[in-house]
Coordinates of C-alpha atoms in Angstrom, one line a residue:
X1 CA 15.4 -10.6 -4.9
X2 CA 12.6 -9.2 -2.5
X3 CA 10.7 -7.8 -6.0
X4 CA 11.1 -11.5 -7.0
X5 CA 10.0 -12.9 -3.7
X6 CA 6.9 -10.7 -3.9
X7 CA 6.0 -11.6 -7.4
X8 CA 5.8 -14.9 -6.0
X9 CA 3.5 -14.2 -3.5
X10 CA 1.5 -12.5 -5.6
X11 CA 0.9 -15.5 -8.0
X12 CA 1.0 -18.2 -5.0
X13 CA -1.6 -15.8 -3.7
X14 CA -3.8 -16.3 -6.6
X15 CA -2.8 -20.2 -6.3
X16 CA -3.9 -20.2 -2.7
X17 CA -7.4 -18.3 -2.7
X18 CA -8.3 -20.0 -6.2
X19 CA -7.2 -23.3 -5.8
X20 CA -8.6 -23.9 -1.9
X21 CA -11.9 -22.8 -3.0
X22 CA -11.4 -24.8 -6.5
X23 CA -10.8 -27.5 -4.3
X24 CA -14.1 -29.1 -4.3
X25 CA -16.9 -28.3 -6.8
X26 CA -20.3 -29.7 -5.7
X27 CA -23.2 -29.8 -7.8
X28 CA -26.6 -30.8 -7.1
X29 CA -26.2 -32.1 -3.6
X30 CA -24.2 -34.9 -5.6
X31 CA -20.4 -34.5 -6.8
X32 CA -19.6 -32.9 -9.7
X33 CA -17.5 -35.7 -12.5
X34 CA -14.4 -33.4 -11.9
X35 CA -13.8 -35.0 -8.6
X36 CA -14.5 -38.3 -9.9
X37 CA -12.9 -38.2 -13.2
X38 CA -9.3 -39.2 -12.7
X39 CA -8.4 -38.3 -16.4
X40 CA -9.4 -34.0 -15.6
X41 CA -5.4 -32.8 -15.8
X42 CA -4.6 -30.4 -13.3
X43 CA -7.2 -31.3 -10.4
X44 CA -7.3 -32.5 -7.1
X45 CA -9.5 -35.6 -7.5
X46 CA -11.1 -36.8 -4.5
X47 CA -13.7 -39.6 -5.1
X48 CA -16.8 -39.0 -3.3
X49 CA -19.7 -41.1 -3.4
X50 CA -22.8 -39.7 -0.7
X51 CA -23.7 -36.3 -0.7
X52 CA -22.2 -33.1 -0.1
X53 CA -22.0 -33.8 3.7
X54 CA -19.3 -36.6 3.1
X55 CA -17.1 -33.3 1.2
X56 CA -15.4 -31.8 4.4
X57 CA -14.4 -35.1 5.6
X58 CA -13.3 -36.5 2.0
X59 CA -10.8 -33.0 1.6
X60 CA -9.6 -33.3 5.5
X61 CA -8.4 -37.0 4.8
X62 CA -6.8 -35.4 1.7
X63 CA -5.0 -32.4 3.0
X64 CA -4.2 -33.4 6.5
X65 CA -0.1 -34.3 5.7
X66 CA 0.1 -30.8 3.9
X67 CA -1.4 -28.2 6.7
X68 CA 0.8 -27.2 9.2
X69 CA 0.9 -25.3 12.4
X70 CA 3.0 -21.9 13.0
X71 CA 3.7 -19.8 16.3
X72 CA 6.1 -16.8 16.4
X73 CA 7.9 -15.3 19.4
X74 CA 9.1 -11.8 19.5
X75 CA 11.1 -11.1 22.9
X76 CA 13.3 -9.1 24.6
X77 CA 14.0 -10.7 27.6
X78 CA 17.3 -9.4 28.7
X79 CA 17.8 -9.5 24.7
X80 CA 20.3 -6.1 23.7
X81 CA 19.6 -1.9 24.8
X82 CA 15.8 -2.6 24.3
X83 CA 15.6 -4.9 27.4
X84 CA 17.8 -2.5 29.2
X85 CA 15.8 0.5 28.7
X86 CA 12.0 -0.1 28.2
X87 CA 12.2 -3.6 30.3
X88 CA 11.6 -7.2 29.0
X89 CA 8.8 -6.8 26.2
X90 CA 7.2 -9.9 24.3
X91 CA 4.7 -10.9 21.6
X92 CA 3.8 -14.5 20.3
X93 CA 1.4 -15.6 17.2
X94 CA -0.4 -18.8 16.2
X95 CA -1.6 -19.7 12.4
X96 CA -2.1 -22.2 9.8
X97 CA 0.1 -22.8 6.7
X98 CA 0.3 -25.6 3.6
X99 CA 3.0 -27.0 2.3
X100 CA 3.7 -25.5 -1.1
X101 CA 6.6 -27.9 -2.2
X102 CA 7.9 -31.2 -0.8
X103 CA 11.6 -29.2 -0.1
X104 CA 10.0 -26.9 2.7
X105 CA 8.3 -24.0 1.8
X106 CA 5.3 -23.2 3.4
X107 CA 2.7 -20.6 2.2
X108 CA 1.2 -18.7 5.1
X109 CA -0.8 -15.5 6.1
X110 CA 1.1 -12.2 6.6
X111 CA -0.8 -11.9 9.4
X112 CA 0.4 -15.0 11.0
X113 CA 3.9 -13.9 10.8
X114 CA 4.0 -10.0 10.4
X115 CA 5.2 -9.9 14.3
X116 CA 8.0 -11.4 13.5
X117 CA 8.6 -9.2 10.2
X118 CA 7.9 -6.1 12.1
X119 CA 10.1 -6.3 14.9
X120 CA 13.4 -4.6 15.4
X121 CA 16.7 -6.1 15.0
X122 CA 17.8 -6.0 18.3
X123 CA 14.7 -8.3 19.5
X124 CA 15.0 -11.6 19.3
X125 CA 12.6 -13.6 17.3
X126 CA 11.4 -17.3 16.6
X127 CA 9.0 -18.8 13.7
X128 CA 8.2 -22.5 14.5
X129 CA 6.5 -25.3 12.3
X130 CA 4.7 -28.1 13.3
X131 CA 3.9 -30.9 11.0
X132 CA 0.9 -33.3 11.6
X133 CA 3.1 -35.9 11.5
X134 CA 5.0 -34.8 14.0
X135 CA 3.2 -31.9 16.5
X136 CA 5.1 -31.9 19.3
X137 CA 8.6 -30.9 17.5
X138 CA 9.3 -27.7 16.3
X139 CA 11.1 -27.0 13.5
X140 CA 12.9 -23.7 13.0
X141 CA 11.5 -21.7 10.1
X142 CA 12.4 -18.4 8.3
X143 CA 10.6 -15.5 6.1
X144 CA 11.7 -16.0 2.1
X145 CA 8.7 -13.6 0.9
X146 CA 5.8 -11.8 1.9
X147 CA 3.4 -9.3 0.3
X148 CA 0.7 -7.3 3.8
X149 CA -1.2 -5.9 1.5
X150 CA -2.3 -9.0 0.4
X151 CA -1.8 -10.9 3.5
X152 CA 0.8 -13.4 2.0
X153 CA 3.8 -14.7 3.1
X154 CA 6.2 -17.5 2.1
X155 CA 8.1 -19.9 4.6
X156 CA 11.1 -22.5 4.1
X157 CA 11.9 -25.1 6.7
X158 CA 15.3 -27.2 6.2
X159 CA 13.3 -30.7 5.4
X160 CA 12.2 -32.2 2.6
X161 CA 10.0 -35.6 1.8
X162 CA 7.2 -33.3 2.8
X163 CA 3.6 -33.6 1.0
X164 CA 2.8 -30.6 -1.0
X165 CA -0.6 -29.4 -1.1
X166 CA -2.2 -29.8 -4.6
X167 CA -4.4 -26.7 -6.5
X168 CA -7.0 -27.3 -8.4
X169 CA -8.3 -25.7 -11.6
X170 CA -9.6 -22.0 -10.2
X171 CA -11.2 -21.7 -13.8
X172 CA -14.1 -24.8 -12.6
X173 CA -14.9 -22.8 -9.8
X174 CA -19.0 -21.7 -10.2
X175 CA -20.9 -19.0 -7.6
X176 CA -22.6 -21.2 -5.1
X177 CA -20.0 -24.1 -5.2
X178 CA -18.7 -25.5 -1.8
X179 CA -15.6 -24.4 -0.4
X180 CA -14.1 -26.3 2.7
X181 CA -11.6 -23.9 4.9
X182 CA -8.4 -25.8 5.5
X183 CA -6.4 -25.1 8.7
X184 CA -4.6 -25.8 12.1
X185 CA -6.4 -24.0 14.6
X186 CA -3.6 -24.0 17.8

């Protein structure tokens, strides 16, 4: 199960890093037809009229639903034998995440979440979500996958409804095209 999990990373990786800076393709200070040909299969289309300055604003109105937020907790407090002997001991994290599927999973950075990976079973530990939609609830969350060496990991949630991100085509992608960096930054 965990060599599956990691295959999936591995190819949601791919998924990730392509399709965010697939995302948008900008040519000539003027949008490039992919965005505003709704026939293109298997791209985001996001019509766009003005120049390349309108882009960041056009993908944020997109994506907003789909990015969430993330903090982690590792604590002893009082928490088993490693409260007792080396004293209450804690360590929190903050990220950004998308949605990758509208049942709950959430694709994330390692990084974001390797705290809670990392820590010993008798420390207790916490992985939170918050949806735009909703910012101020927390929902719990738990690790299904992750790969550190390429700074990957996999979330689920217990919702569904959610809006999914949507890739686009990381074969349209061109040196010198604009990429817009998606997140939820605390």
């Amino acid at each position: 199960a965990l060599i599956a999990c990691c295959l999936v990373c591995a190819l949601i990786s791919g998924a990730v890093s392509s399709g965010v800076m697939a995302f948008v393709l900008v040519n000539n200070n003027k949008t490039d037809n992919l965005l505003n040909d709704s026939s293109a299969s298997n791209n985001t289309v996001i019509n766009i009229e003005e120049t390349a300055a309108s882009i960041p604003s056009a993908v944020a109105k997109k994506v907003t639903d789909s990015v969430v937020g993330i903090s982690t907790s590792v604590s002893s407090n009082g928490y088993g034998y490693y409260s007792y002997y080396f004293g209450d001991d804690s360590s929190s994290s903050e990220g950004s995440g998308v949605i990758y599927s509208s049942d709950g999973y959430i694709i994330t950075n390692y990084h974001v979440v390797s705290n809670v990976i990392t820590a010993s079973s008798n420390l207790k530990t916490d992985i939170s979500v918050y949806l735009a939609s909703d910012s101020e609830t927390a929902i719990s969350a738990e690790v299904v996958g992750y790969d550190s060496s390429i700074d990957l990991a996999v979330l689920k949630i217990e919702k569904t409804g959610l809006t999914a991100i949507e890739f686009a085509d990381s074969s349209q992608v061109e040196v010198g095209d604009v990429a817009v960096a998606i997140g939820c930054p605390g």
